[in-house]
XYZ file of N, CA, C and O in Angstrom:
268
model
N -12.074 25.097 -19.968
C -11.543 24.371 -19.278
C -13.352 24.078 -17.982
O -14.131 25.500 -17.407
N -14.243 23.179 -18.217
C -15.355 22.774 -18.140
C -15.362 22.458 -16.285
O -14.163 21.995 -15.709
N -16.322 22.447 -15.862
C -16.231 22.068 -14.752
C -16.240 20.530 -14.682
O -15.556 20.420 -13.473
N -16.659 19.958 -15.329
C -15.982 18.677 -15.309
C -14.528 17.994 -15.826
O -14.647 17.935 -14.459
N -13.869 19.215 -16.573
C -12.476 18.641 -16.130
C -11.554 19.385 -14.928
O -10.655 18.624 -14.368
N -12.684 20.010 -13.418
C -12.192 20.425 -13.410
C -12.318 19.505 -11.941
O -11.231 18.712 -11.315
N -12.770 18.709 -12.108
C -13.818 17.787 -11.469
C -12.278 16.608 -10.664
O -12.485 15.576 -10.493
N -11.860 16.241 -12.407
C -11.030 15.255 -12.299
C -10.062 15.316 -12.160
O -9.120 14.077 -11.927
N -8.878 16.601 -12.021
C -7.769 16.897 -11.408
C -7.695 17.039 -9.642
O -7.911 17.765 -9.120
N -6.546 16.262 -9.791
C -6.516 15.859 -8.259
C -5.376 17.480 -7.652
O -4.736 18.091 -8.997
N -4.908 17.486 -7.049
C -4.165 18.860 -6.185
C -3.258 18.809 -6.727
O -2.740 19.724 -6.232
N -2.378 17.468 -6.908
C -1.118 17.994 -6.822
C -0.707 17.581 -8.473
O 0.175 17.960 -9.221
N -2.001 18.060 -9.732
C -1.904 18.760 -10.840
C -2.094 17.290 -12.509
O -2.409 17.656 -12.915
N -2.495 16.071 -11.796
C -2.431 15.055 -12.972
C -3.535 15.392 -12.797
O -4.590 15.109 -12.229
N -3.692 15.182 -13.998
C -4.921 14.537 -15.022
C -5.290 12.957 -14.532
O -4.459 12.667 -15.297
N -6.557 12.778 -14.101
C -6.568 10.855 -14.281
C -8.030 10.595 -15.802
O -8.519 11.308 -15.667
N -7.077 9.914 -16.723
C -7.012 9.766 -17.941
C -8.002 7.935 -17.669
O -6.488 7.267 -17.741
N -8.993 7.592 -18.228
C -9.234 7.432 -18.038
C -8.463 5.705 -19.373
O -8.373 5.969 -20.533
N -7.752 4.721 -19.245
C -7.565 4.456 -20.480
C -8.452 2.892 -21.292
O -8.880 2.573 -20.399
N -8.950 3.904 -22.403
C -9.878 2.494 -23.409
C -9.671 1.380 -23.317
O -7.838 1.167 -23.399
N -10.691 1.486 -23.514
C -10.644 -0.576 -23.657
C -10.210 -1.195 -25.641
O -11.138 -1.038 -26.126
N -8.534 -0.048 -25.738
C -8.349 -1.329 -27.877
C -7.208 -1.240 -26.878
O -6.544 -1.973 -26.794
N -6.273 -2.099 -28.456
C -5.366 -2.197 -28.037
C -4.062 -1.377 -28.066
O -2.778 -2.187 -27.467
N -4.279 -0.469 -28.657
C -3.621 0.728 -27.029
C -3.325 1.300 -26.097
O -2.506 1.234 -25.695
N -4.827 1.202 -25.653
C -5.033 0.741 -24.158
C -4.345 -0.063 -23.453
O -4.069 0.444 -22.449
N -4.989 -0.810 -24.018
C -4.133 -2.547 -23.127
C -2.668 -2.835 -23.421
O -1.949 -2.641 -22.337
N -2.460 -2.085 -24.295
C -0.384 -2.453 -23.970
C 0.133 -0.727 -23.405
O 0.895 -1.424 -22.829
N -0.737 0.038 -23.638
C -0.479 0.681 -22.306
C -0.305 0.695 -20.711
O 0.279 1.189 -20.212
N -0.877 0.044 -20.357
C -1.708 -0.164 -19.321
C -0.990 -1.517 -18.966
O 0.397 -1.276 -18.243
N -0.298 -2.083 -20.226
C 0.717 -3.017 -19.588
C 2.756 -2.931 -19.289
O 2.829 -2.727 -18.278
N 2.328 -1.624 -20.406
C 4.117 -0.088 -19.845
C 3.452 -0.305 -18.795
O 4.751 -0.146 -17.716
N 2.867 0.700 -18.194
C 2.265 1.108 -17.130
C 3.365 -0.183 -15.756
O 3.918 -0.078 -14.691
N 2.239 -1.515 -15.936
C 2.791 -2.133 -15.781
C 3.943 -2.399 -15.350
O 4.418 -3.389 -13.711
N 4.351 -2.956 -16.129
C 5.879 -3.068 -16.300
C 6.668 -2.825 -15.860
O 7.325 -2.734 -14.701
N 6.323 -1.201 -15.878
C 7.536 0.155 -14.822
C 7.192 -0.157 -12.706
O 7.649 -0.120 -13.043
N 6.087 -0.287 -13.076
C 5.523 0.251 -11.898
C 6.251 -1.926 -11.379
O 7.039 -1.739 -10.609
N 5.974 -3.561 -11.426
C 6.599 -4.392 -11.412
C 8.518 -3.900 -11.004
O 9.105 -4.371 -10.704
N 8.873 -3.379 -12.415
C 10.567 -3.187 -12.394
C 10.795 -1.276 -11.098
O 11.772 -2.245 -11.253
N 9.878 -0.963 -10.587
C 10.114 -0.182 -9.577
C 10.636 -0.828 -8.204
O 11.296 -0.440 -7.280
N 9.387 -1.845 -8.646
C 9.492 -2.628 -7.450
C 10.429 -3.132 -6.434
O 10.837 -2.818 -5.382
N 10.650 -4.087 -7.802
C 12.094 -4.973 -6.947
C 13.599 -4.801 -7.586
O 14.114 -4.748 -7.416
N 13.324 -3.119 -8.015
C 15.158 -2.786 -8.327
C 15.365 -1.259 -8.064
O 16.372 -0.610 -8.004
N 13.882 -0.132 -7.142
C 14.154 0.561 -6.980
C 14.522 0.563 -5.313
O 14.932 -0.269 -4.970
N 15.678 0.680 -5.597
C 16.222 1.770 -4.170
C 15.787 1.928 -3.157
O 15.659 2.451 -1.973
N 14.901 3.458 -3.511
C 13.549 4.076 -2.474
C 12.870 4.244 -2.308
O 11.739 3.474 -3.259
N 12.631 3.457 -1.247
C 11.598 2.665 -0.443
C 10.846 3.492 -0.557
O 9.111 3.518 -0.804
N 10.403 4.769 -0.510
C 8.717 5.715 -1.615
C 8.591 4.882 -2.123
O 7.102 5.638 -2.988
N 9.325 4.765 -3.633
C 8.822 4.575 -5.202
C 8.882 3.267 -5.502
O 7.050 3.377 -5.876
N 9.300 2.227 -4.543
C 8.355 1.255 -4.529
C 6.814 0.825 -4.052
O 5.684 0.406 -4.805
N 6.903 1.496 -2.631
C 5.220 2.209 -2.375
C 4.394 2.710 -3.251
O 3.438 2.237 -3.571
N 5.138 3.531 -4.052
C 4.140 3.752 -4.977
C 3.815 3.549 -6.038
O 2.425 3.694 -6.199
N 4.371 3.050 -6.327
C 4.121 2.085 -7.105
C 3.431 0.825 -7.015
O 2.344 0.435 -7.871
N 3.339 0.440 -5.832
C 2.748 -1.016 -5.370
C 0.968 -0.245 -5.475
O 0.579 -0.905 -5.385
N 1.159 0.361 -5.467
C 0.495 1.910 -4.597
C -0.954 1.561 -5.946
O -1.572 1.403 -6.062
N -0.224 1.708 -6.781
C -0.417 2.237 -8.516
C -1.596 0.755 -8.791
O -2.463 0.901 -9.021
N -0.456 0.154 -9.034
C -1.299 -1.319 -9.383
C -2.309 -1.850 -8.648
O -2.737 -2.652 -9.129
N -1.459 -1.630 -7.753
C -3.694 -1.902 -6.649
C -4.859 -0.799 -6.809
O -5.548 -2.094 -7.116
N -4.537 -0.175 -7.263
C -5.640 1.043 -7.611
C -5.416 0.378 -9.453
O -6.573 0.277 -9.672
N -4.812 -0.444 -9.701
C -5.125 -0.315 -11.705
C -6.305 -2.294 -11.631
O -6.825 -2.329 -11.964
N -5.643 -3.407 -10.437
C -6.440 -4.283 -9.998
C -5.751 -5.629 -11.551
O -4.915 -5.503 -11.910
N -6.524 -6.484 -11.297
C -6.143 -7.357 -13.031
C -6.564 -7.343 -14.305
O -7.375 -5.964 -14.621
N -4.687 -7.668 -14.599
C -5.527 -7.291 -15.961
C -5.991 -8.146 -16.960
O -6.610 -9.150 -16.658
N -6.914 -7.154 -18.094
C -7.999 -8.485 -18.455
C -6.701 -9.751 -19.104
O -6.329 -9.162 -20.061
N -7.454 -11.022 -19.002
C -6.634 -11.659 -19.371
C -5.284 -12.907 -19.348
O -5.208 -12.999 -19.592
N -5.770 -11.895 -17.803
C -4.407 -12.782 -17.454
C -4.794 -14.204 -15.900
O -6.280 -13.619 -15.771
N -4.303 -14.652 -15.477
C -4.802 -14.985 -14.476
C -4.964 -14.038 -13.272
O -4.731 -13.396 -12.701
N -6.100 -15.048 -12.229
C -6.153 -13.639 -11.579
C -5.931 -14.044 -10.313
O -7.122 -15.731 -9.594
């Protein structure tokens, strides 16, 4: 593992991987957004709803949607 790899790994062990500007990357991003909305609307756990909302905030507006 190089120094560049270790700088991208947050303390909780997840690795940040940018979604590429490809049809598959866009589809993955849309799936993530849909899952977050589902969690916000239907989950009973406020912590899960908060985490989903924070993730959506980090993602920002999707390409090709109204902003």
